XYZ file of C-alpha atoms in Angstrom:
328
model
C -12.875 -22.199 -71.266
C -9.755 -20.137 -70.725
C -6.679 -21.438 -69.448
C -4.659 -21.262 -66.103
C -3.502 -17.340 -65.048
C -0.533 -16.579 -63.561
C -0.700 -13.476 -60.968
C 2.698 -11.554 -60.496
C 3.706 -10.334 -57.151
C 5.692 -7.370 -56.361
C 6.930 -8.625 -53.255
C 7.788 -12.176 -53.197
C 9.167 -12.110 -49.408
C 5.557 -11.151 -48.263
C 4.375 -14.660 -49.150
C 7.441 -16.223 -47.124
C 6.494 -17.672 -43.571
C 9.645 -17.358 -42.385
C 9.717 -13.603 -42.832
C 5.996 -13.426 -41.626
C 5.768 -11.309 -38.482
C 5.266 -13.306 -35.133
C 1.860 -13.304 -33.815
C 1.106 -11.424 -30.638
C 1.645 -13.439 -27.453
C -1.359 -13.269 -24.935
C -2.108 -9.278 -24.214
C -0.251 -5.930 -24.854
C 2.539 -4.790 -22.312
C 0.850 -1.823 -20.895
C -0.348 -4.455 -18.950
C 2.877 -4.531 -16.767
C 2.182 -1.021 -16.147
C -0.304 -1.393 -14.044
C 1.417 -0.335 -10.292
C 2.920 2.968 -12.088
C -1.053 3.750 -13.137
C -1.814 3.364 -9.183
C 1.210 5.071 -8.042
C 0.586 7.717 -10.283
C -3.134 8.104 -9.789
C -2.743 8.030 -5.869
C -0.037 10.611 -5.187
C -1.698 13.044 -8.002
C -2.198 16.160 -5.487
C -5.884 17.500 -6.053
C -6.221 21.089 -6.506
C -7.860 23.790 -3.980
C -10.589 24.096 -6.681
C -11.169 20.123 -6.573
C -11.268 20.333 -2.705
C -13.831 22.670 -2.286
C -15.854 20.954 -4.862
C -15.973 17.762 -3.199
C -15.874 19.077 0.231
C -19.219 21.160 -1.035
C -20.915 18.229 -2.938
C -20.957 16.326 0.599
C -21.829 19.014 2.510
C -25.155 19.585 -0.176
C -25.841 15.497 0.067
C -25.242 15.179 3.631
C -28.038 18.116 4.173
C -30.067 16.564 1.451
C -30.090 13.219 3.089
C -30.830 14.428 6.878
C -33.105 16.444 5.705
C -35.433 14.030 3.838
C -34.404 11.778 6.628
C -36.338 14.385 9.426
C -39.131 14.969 6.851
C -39.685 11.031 6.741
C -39.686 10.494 10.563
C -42.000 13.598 10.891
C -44.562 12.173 8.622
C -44.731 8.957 9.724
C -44.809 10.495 13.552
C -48.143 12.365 12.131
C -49.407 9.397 10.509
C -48.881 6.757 12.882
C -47.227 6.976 16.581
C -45.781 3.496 16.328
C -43.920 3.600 13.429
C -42.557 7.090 13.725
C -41.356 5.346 16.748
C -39.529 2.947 15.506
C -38.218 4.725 12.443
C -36.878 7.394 15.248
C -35.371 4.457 16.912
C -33.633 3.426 13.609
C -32.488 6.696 12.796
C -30.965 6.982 15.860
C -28.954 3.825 16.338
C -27.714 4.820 12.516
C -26.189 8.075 13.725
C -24.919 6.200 17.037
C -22.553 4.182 14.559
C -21.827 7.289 12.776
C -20.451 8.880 15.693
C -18.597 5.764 16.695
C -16.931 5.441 13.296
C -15.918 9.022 13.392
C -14.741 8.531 16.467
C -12.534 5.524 15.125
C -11.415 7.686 12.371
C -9.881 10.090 14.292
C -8.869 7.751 16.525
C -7.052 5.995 13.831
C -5.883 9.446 12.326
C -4.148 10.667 15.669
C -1.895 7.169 15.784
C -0.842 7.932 12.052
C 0.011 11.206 13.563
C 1.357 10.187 16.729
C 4.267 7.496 14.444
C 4.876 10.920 12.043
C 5.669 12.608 15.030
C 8.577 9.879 16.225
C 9.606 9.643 13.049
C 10.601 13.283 12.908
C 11.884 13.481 16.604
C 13.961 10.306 15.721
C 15.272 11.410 12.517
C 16.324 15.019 14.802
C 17.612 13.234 17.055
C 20.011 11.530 15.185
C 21.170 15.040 12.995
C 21.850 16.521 16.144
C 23.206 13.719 18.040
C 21.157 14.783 20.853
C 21.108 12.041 23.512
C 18.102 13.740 25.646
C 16.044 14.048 22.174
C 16.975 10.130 21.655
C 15.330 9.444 25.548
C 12.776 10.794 24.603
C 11.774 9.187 21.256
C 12.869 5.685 22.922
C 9.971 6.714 26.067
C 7.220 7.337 23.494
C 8.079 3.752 21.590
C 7.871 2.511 24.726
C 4.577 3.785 25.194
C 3.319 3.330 21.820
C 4.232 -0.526 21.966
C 3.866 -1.045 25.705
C 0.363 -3.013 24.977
C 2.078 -5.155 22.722
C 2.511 -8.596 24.405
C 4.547 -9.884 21.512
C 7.416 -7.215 22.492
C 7.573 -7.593 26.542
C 10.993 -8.983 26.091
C 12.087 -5.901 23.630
C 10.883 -3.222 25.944
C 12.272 -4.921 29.089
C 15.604 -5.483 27.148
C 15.502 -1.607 26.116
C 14.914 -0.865 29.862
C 17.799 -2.546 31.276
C 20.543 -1.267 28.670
C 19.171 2.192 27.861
C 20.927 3.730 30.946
C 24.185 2.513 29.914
C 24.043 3.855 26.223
C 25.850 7.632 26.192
C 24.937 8.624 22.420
C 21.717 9.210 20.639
C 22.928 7.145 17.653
C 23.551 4.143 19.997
C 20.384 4.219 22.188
C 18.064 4.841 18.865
C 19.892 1.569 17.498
C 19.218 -0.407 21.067
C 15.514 0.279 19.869
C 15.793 -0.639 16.389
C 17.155 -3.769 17.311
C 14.976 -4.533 20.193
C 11.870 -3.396 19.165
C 11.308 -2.186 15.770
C 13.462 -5.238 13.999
C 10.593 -7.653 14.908
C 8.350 -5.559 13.263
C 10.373 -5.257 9.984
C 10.088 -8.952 9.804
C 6.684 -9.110 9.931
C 6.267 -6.163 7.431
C 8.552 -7.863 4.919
C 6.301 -10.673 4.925
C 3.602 -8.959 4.044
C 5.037 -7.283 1.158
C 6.088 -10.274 0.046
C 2.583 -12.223 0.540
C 0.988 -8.602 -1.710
C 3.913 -8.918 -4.313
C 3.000 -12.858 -4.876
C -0.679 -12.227 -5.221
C -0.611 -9.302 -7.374
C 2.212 -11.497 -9.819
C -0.351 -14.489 -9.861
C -3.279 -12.797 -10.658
C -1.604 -10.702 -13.328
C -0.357 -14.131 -14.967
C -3.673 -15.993 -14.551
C -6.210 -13.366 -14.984
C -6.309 -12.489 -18.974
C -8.019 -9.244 -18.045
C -6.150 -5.787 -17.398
C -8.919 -4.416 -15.418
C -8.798 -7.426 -12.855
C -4.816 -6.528 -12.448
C -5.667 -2.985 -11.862
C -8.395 -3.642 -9.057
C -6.552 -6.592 -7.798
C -3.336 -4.435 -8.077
C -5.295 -1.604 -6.046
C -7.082 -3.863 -3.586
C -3.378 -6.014 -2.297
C -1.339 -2.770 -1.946
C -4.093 -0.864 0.068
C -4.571 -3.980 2.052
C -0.791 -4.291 2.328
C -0.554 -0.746 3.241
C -2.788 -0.956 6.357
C -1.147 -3.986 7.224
C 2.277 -2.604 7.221
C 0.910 0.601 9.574
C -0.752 -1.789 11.841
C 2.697 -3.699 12.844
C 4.176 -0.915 13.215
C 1.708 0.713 15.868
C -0.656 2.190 13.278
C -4.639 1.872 12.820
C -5.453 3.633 9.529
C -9.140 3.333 8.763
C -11.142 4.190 5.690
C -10.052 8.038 5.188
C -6.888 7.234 7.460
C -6.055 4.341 4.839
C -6.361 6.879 1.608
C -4.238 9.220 3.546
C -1.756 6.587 3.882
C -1.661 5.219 0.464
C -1.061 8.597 -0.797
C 1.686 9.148 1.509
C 3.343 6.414 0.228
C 2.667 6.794 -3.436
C 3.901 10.525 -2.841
C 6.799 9.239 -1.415
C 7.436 6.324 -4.269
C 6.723 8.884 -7.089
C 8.895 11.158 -5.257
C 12.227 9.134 -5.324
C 11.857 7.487 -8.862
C 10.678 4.230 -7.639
C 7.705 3.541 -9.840
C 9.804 2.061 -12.655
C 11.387 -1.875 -12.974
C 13.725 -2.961 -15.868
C 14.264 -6.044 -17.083
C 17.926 -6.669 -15.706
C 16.102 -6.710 -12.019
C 13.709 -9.265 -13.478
C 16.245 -11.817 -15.185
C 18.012 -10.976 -11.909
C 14.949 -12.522 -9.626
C 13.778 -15.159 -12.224
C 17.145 -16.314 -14.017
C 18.263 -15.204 -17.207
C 17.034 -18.219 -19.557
C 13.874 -18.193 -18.060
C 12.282 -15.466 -19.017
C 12.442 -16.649 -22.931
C 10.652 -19.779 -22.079
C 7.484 -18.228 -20.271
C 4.686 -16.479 -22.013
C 4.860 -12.535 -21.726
C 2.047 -12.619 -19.306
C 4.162 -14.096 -16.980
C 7.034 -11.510 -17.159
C 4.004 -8.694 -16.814
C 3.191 -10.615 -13.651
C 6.993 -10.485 -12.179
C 7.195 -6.992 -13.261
C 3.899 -5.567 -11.146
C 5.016 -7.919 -8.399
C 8.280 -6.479 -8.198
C 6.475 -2.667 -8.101
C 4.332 -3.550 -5.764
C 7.371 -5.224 -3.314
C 8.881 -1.697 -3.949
C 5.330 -0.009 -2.507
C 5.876 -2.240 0.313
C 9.244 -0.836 0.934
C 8.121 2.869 0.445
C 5.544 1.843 2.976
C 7.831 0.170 4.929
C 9.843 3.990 4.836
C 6.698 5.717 5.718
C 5.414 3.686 8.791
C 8.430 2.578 10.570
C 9.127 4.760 13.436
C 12.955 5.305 13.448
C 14.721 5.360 10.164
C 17.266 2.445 9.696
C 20.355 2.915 11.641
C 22.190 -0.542 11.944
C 19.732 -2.359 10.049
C 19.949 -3.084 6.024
C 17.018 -1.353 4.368
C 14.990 -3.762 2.765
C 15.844 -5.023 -1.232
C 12.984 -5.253 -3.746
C 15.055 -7.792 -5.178
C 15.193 -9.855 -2.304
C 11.237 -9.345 -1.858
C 10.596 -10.080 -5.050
C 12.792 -13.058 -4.823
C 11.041 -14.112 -1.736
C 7.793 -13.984 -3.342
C 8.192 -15.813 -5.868
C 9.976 -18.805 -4.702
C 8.245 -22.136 -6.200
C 6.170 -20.010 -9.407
C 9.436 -19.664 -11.486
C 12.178 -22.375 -11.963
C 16.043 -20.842 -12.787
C 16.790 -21.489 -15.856
């Protein structure tokens, strides 16, 4: 039997624990990029060439489909009376709905319109200091908010001092303040309810494809929430075209990136080296999408911010959060 070997090392400090590289804490950080993957992925501008692609692939299945559709009916009609009767029926009350969700949709699409519009007389208004311009904008918010029960007081308040304002600067503030300041509330509540779901899910949900549909689903939702205080109805195409609005916008101004001096800023400083990385991933896609809520907020309000502060991210974020971090 031969004796006990002894085995040299080269390195001795790779057998050291305390010079053993730390093992990877829960999942990789491209996790935390998950709002810049939607921002970037919604305002990517499709080329003419993808356009007519598309707009020809649903031309060729919406011909396919009607046409097998008539070809069905016609056969059964041949075959038996009754049921071509009924299947006529069907096919009819299917494109009733049709044409009353295209109806809806444009519906929808002239409101988003109608808001661009007062958004661009306002903001004219204002360069100009035009004072007949500013009437005019304050008549059609008056008219785009005159169904609202919720701001009867803000419309009669804007009736009774409007006459007595002499600049356009002054009378587009009455309305801010009146009418449109209600409506920030509301829309900073919102973002702030999308920012705190998107955070928990990222922290609790181990898997990056749940962030990114999760991540997708709250800001769309968020999105169409925002437009709708603010006098909007985006439906299903109206909604893309919105969330590429405000993606455009967001990529546009440099928006789509968060550092961690905002985050030690929202959560405290010592806190962030006591919670697991998935938690700071979490903070960081809440606090991008509190700054889509604030592009949105940009994009859907109807007169830009005159007397009133423009909404913080930090303060959103800070908002949001309240009661899922401790300061340190």
């Amino acid at each position: 039997m031969s004796g006990p070997m002894l085995f040299e090392r080269d390195d001795d400090t790779a057998a050291n624990p305390a010079t053993a590289a730390p093992i990877p804490d829960d999942t990789p950080t491209d996790r935390a990029a998950v709002m810049q993957q939607v921002a970037a992925f919604a305002a990517r501008p499709a080329g003419r060439v993808a356009k007519w692609f598309w707009s020809a692939l649903v031309a060729l299945v919406g011909f396919i489909a009607s046409l097998a559709a008539w070809d069905y009916v016609n056969g059964l009609l041949a075959r038996s009376p009754v049921l071509g009767g009924i299947a006529t029926a069907l096919f009819a009350l299917f494109v009733g709905a049709l044409l009353v969700v295209l109806i809806r949709e444009l519906a929808a699409m002239a409101r988003l319109g109608r808001i661009d519009g007062v958004q661009r007389a306002a903001a004219a208004a204002l360069a100009g200091d035009d004072l007949s311009a500013a009437q005019q904008v304050v008549a059609q918010l008056e008219g785009l908010y005159a169904r609202r029960s919720d701001l009867n007081w803000g419309l009669q308040r804007v009736r009774e001092r409007a006459p007595e304002v002499l600049d356009a600067s002054g009378l587009l503030a009455l309305a801010e303040a009146e009418l449109v300041a209600p409506l920030d509330a509301a829309a900073e509540a919102e973002v702030q309810a999308a920012a705190r779901t998107v955070a928990t899910v990222t922290a609790v949900v181990p898997i990056a494809l749940a962030d990114l549909i999760s991540a997708l689903t709250a800001n769309v939702r968020m999105i169409r929430r925002i437009a709708e205080i603010y006098g909007g109805r985006a439906g299903a195409f109206g909604a893309w075209r919105l969330l590429r609005t405000v993606m455009t916008h967001l990529v546009a101004t440099g928006a789509v990136a968060v550092g961690d001096d905002m985050i030690d800023s929202v959560v405290g400083g010592g806190v962030m080296s006591k919670v697991s990385r998935r938690f700071g991933e979490g903070v960081i896609n809440g606090a991008l999408t509190a700054r889509v809520g604030v592009a949105a907020i940009e994009v859907c309000r109807p007169v830009p911010f005159i007397n009133r502060t423009r909404p913080s991210v930090r303060g959103l974020l800070r908002g949001a959060l309240v009661g899922l971090f401790n300061r340190g």
